[in-house]
Short mmCIF file of C-alpha atoms in Angstrom, two decimals:
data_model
loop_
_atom_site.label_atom_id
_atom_site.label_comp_id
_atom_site.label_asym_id
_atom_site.label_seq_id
_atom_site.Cartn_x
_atom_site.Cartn_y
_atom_site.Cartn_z
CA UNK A 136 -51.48 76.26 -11.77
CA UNK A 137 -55.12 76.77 -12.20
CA UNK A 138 -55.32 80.13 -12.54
CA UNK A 139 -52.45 80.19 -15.57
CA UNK A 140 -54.82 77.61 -17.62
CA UNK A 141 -57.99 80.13 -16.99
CA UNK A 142 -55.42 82.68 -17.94
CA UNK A 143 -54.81 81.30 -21.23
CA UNK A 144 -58.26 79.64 -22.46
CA UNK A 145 -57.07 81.94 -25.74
CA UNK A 146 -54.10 79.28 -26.45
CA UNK A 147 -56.24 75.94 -26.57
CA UNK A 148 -56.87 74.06 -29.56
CA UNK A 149 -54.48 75.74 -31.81
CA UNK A 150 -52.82 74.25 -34.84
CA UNK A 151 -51.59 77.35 -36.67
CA UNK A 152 -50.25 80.67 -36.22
CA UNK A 153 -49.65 83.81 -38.96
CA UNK A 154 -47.01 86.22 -37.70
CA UNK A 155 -47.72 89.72 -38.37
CA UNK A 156 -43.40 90.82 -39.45
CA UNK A 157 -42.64 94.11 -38.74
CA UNK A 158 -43.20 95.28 -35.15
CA UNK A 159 -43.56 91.13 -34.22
CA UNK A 160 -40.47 89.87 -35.56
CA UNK A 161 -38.37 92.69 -35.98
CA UNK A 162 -38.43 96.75 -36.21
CA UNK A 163 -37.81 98.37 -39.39
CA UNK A 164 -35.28 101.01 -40.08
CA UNK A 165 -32.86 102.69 -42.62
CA UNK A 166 -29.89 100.31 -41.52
CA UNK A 167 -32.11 97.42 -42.50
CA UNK A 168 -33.74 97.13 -38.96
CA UNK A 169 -33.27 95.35 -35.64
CA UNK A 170 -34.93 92.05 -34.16
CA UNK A 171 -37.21 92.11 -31.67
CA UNK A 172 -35.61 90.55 -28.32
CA UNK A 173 -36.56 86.70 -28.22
CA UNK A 174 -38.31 86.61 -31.51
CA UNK A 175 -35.57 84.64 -33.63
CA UNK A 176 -35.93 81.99 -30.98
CA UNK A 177 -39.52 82.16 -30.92
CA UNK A 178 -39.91 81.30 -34.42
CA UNK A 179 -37.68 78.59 -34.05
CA UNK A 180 -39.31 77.03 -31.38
CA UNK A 181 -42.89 77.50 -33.24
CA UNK A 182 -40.95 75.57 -36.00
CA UNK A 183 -40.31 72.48 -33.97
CA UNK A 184 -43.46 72.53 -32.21
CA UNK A 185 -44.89 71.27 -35.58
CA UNK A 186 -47.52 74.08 -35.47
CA UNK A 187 -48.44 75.56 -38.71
CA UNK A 188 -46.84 78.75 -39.47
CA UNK A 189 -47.41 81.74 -41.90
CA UNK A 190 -45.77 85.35 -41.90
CA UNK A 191 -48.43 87.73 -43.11
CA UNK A 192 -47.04 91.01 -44.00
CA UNK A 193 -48.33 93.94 -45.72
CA UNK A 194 -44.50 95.12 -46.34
CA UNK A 195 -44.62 96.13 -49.81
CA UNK A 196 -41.23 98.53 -49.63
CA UNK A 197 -39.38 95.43 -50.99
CA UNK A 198 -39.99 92.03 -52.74
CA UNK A 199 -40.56 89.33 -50.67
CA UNK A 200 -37.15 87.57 -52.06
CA UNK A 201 -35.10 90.67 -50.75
CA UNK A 202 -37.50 90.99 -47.53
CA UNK A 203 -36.69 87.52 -46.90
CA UNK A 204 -33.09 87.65 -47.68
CA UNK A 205 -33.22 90.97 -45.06
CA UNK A 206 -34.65 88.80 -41.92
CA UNK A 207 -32.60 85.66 -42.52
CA UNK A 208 -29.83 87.96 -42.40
CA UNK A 209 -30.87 88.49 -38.99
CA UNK A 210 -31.44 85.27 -38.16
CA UNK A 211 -34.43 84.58 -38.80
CA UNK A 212 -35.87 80.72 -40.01
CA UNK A 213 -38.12 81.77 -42.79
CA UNK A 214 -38.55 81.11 -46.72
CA UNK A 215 -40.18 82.73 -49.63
CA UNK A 216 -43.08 80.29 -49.79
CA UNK A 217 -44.10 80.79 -45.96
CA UNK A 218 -45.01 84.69 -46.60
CA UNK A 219 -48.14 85.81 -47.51
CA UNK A 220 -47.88 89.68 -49.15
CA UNK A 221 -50.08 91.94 -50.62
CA UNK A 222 -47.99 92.41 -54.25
CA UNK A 223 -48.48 88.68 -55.59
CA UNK A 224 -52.41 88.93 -54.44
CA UNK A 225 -52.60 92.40 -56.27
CA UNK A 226 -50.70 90.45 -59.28
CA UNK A 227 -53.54 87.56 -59.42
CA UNK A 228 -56.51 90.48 -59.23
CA UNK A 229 -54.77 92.58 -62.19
CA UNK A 230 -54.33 89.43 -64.43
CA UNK A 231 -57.82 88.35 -63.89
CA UNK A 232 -59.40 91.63 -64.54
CA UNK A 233 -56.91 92.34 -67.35
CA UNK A 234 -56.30 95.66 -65.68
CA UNK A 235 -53.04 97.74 -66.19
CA UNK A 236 -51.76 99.76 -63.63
CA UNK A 237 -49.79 102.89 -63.12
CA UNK A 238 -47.81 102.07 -60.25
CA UNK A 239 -47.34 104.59 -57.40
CA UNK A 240 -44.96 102.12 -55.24
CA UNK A 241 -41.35 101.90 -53.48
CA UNK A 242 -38.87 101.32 -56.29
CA UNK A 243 -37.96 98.08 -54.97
CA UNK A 244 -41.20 96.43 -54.98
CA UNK A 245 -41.49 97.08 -59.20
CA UNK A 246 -39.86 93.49 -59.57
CA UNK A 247 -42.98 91.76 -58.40
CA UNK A 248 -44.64 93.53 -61.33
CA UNK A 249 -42.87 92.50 -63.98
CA UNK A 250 -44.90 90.12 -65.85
CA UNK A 251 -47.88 92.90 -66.03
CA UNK A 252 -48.31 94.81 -68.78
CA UNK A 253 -48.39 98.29 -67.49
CA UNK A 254 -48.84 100.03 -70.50
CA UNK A 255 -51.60 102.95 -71.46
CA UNK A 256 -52.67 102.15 -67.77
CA UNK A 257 -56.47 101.82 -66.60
CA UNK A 258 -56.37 101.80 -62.64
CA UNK A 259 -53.81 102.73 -59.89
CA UNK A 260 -51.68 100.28 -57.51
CA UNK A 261 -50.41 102.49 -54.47
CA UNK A 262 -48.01 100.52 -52.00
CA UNK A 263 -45.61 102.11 -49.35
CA UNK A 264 -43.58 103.97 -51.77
CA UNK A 265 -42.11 106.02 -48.05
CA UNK A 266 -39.77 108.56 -50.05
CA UNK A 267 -41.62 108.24 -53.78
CA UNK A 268 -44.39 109.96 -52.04
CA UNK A 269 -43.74 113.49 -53.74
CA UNK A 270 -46.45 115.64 -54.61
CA UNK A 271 -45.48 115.31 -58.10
CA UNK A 272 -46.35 111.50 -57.63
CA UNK A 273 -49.69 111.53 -55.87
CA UNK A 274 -50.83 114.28 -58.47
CA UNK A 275 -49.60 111.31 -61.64
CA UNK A 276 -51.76 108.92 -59.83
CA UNK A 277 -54.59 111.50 -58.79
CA UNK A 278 -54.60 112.42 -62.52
CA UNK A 279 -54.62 108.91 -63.89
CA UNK A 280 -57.31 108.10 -61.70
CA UNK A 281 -59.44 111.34 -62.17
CA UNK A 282 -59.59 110.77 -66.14
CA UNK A 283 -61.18 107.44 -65.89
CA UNK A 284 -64.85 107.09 -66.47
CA UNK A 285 -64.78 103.90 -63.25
CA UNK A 286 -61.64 104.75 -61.48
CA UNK A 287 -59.68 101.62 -59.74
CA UNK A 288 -57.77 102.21 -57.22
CA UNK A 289 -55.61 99.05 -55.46
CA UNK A 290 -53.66 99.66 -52.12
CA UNK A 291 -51.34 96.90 -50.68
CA UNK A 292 -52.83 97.68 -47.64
CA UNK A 293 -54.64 100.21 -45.31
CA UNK A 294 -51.74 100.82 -42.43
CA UNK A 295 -51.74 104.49 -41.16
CA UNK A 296 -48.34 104.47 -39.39
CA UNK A 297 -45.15 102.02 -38.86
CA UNK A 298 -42.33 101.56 -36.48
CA UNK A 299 -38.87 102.13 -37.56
CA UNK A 300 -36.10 101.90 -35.53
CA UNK A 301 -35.78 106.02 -35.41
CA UNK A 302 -39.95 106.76 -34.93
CA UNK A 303 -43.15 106.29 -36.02
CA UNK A 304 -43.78 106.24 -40.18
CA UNK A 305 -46.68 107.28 -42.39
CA UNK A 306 -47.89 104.14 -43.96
CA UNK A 307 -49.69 103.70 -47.36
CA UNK A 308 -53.32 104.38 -45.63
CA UNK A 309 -52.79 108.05 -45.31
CA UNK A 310 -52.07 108.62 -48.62
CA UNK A 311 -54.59 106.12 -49.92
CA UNK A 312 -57.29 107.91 -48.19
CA UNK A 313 -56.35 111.69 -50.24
CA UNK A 314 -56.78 109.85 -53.16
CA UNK A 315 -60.06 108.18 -52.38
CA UNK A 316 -60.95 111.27 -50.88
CA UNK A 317 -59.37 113.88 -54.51
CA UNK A 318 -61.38 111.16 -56.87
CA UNK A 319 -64.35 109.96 -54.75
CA UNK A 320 -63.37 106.15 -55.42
CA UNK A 321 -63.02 103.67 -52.62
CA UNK A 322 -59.99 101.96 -53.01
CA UNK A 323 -59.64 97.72 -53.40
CA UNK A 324 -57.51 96.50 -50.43
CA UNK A 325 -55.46 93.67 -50.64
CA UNK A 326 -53.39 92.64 -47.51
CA UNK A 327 -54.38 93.19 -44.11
CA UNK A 328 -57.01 93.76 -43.21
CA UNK A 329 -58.76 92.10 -46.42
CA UNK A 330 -60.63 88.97 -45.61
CA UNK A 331 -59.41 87.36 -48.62
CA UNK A 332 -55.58 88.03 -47.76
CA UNK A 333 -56.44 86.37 -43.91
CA UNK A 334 -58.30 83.13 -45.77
CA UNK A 335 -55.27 82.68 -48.63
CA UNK A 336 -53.17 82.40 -45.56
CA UNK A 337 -55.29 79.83 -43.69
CA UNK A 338 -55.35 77.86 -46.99
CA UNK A 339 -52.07 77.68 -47.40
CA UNK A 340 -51.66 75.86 -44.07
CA UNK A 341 -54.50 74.00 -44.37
CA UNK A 342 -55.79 75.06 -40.81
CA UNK A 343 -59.70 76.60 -40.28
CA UNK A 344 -59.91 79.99 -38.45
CA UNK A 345 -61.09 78.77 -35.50
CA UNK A 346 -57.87 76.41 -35.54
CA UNK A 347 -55.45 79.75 -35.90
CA UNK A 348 -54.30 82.47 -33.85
CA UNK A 349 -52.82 86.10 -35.42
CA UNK A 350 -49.68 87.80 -33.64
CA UNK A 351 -49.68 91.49 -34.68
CA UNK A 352 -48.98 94.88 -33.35
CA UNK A 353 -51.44 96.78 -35.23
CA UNK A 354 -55.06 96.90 -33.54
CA UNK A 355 -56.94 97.39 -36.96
CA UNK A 356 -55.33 95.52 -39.53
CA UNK A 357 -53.81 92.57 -37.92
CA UNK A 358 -56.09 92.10 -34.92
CA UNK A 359 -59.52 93.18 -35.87
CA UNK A 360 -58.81 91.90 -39.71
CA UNK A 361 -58.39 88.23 -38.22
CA UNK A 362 -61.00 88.38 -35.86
CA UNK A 363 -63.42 89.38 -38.24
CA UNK A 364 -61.98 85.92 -40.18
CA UNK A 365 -62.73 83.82 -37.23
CA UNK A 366 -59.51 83.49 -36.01
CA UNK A 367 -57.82 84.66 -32.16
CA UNK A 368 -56.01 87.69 -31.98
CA UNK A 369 -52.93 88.75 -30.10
CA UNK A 370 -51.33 91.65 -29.77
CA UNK A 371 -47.93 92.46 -28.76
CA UNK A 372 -46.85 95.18 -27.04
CA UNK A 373 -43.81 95.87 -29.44
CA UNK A 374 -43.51 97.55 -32.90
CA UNK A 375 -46.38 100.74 -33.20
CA UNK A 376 -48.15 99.65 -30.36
CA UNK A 377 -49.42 102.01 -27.87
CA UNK A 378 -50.85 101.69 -24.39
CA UNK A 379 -54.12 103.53 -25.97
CA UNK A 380 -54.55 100.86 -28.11
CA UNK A 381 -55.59 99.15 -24.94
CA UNK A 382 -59.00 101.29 -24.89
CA UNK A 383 -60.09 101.09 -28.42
CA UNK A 384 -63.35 102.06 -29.14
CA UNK A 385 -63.73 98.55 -31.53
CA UNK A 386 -61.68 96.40 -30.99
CA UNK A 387 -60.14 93.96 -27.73
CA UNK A 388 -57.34 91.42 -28.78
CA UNK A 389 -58.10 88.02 -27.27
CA UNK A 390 -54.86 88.73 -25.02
CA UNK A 391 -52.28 90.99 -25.09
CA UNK A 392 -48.45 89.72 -24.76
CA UNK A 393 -45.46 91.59 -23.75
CA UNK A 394 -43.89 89.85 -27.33
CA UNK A 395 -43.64 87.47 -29.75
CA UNK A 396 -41.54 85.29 -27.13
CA UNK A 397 -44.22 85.62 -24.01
CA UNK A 398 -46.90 84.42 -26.43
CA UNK A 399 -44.94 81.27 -27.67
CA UNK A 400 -44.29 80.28 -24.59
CA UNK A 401 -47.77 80.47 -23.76
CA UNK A 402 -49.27 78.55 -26.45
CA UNK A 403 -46.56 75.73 -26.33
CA UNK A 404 -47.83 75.30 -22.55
CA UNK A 405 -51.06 74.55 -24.20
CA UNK A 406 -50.01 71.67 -26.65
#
């Protein structure tokens, strides 16, 4: 019908799509998480449409091996090489600025560090280290930071909260912002919503912006980061999202979609 190809004007011309992870594909949680209804399928289907396909996450509680490992577990069609994550960008940007950091991260993300030298460190990496947030922790980092003449301070992202399957998380943003705020330094981000994390993505499938369309449930990051890159932006109304995100003061998503599935089916309408 007419009025369904108005609907969707957002779906034309597309050749590639980045999937936000958690919240899109599947909800966090201390038993390893649950998928999202329809999303394994929708994946798969994206996969034999022969669109281009990226999974941009700033998930930096893991490394993207045992990440990976977690969600094809569930069922999930997706490799190593198809995720884009903030730890290997933050890896490239400490190598070519011969920078060593003190890392304030989840334990299980310290593999993707191993090749840096992290001694007698000269700037701070902060990821979502959930419980190595201590006091005692933040105050390391604080004083590391506080003792250098130009501090540095790198976050794997900028998220203020996350879903998990028993409620709403803080996310690495919060405690970014007490130590940009304790040192007055403005962190580095790498991830969502950097430009730079958005464009490594869209190179690695070969596809402009214009060409691409994000899937995320965060407003900010996922959203606003990719349309500031060009690119469409949905957002699902799974994961953190919240019927106020509806009215935000910034921001308005191309479309919104019930889920990952609704927004598939959409765009393969389209092709």
């Amino acid at each position: 019908p007419a009025r369904g190809r108005e609907m969707a004007a957002w779906a034309r011309a597309v050749r590639g799509l980045l999937l936000d992870v958690s919240g899109v594909l599947y909800d966090s949680g201390g038993d390893g998480g649950v998928p999202i209804v329809g999303s394994v399928e929708a994946v798969r289907r994206i996969k034999a449409s022969g669109l281009k396909l990226r999974f941009c996450t700033n998930e930096t509680q893991a490394t993207r091996e045992k990440f990976v490992k977690k969600l094809q577990g569930m069922g999930f069609d997706i490799s190593v090489a198809e995720v884009t994550a903030p730890a290997p960008a933050a890896c490239r940007i400490l190598k070519e600025r011969s920078l060593r950091p003190h890392l304030l991260v989840h334990n299980d993300l310290v593999p993707e560090f191993a090749e840096i030298d992290k001694a007698n460190p000269n700037c701070v990496v902060i990821g979502d280290a959930a419980e190595n947030f201590t006091y005692a922790n933040l105050n390391e980092a604080f004083r590391v930071l506080i003792g250098m003449e130009k501090p540095v301070l790198i976050s794997l992202g900028r998220g203020r909260y996350y879903k998990e399957t028993d409620g709403l998380k803080l996310d690495v943003g919060a405690y970014m912002k007490a130590l940009e705020y304790a040192c007055d330094v403005q962190a580095e981000v790498v991830g969502k919503p950097a430009k730079a994390f958005f464009e490594s993505a869209l190179a690695e499938m070969g596809v402009p912006p214009q060409e691409a369309i994000m899937i995320g449930d965060d407003i900010v990051n996922d959203v606003g980061g990719a349309q500031r890159c060009g690119m469409r932006a949905l957002q699902v109304r799974t994961g953190k999202y919240r019927p106020c995100d509806e009215n935000h003061p910034h921001v308005k998503p191309d479309a919104y979609v019930n889920n990952l599935a609704e927004a598939v089916d959409i765009i393969l309408q389209q092709l």
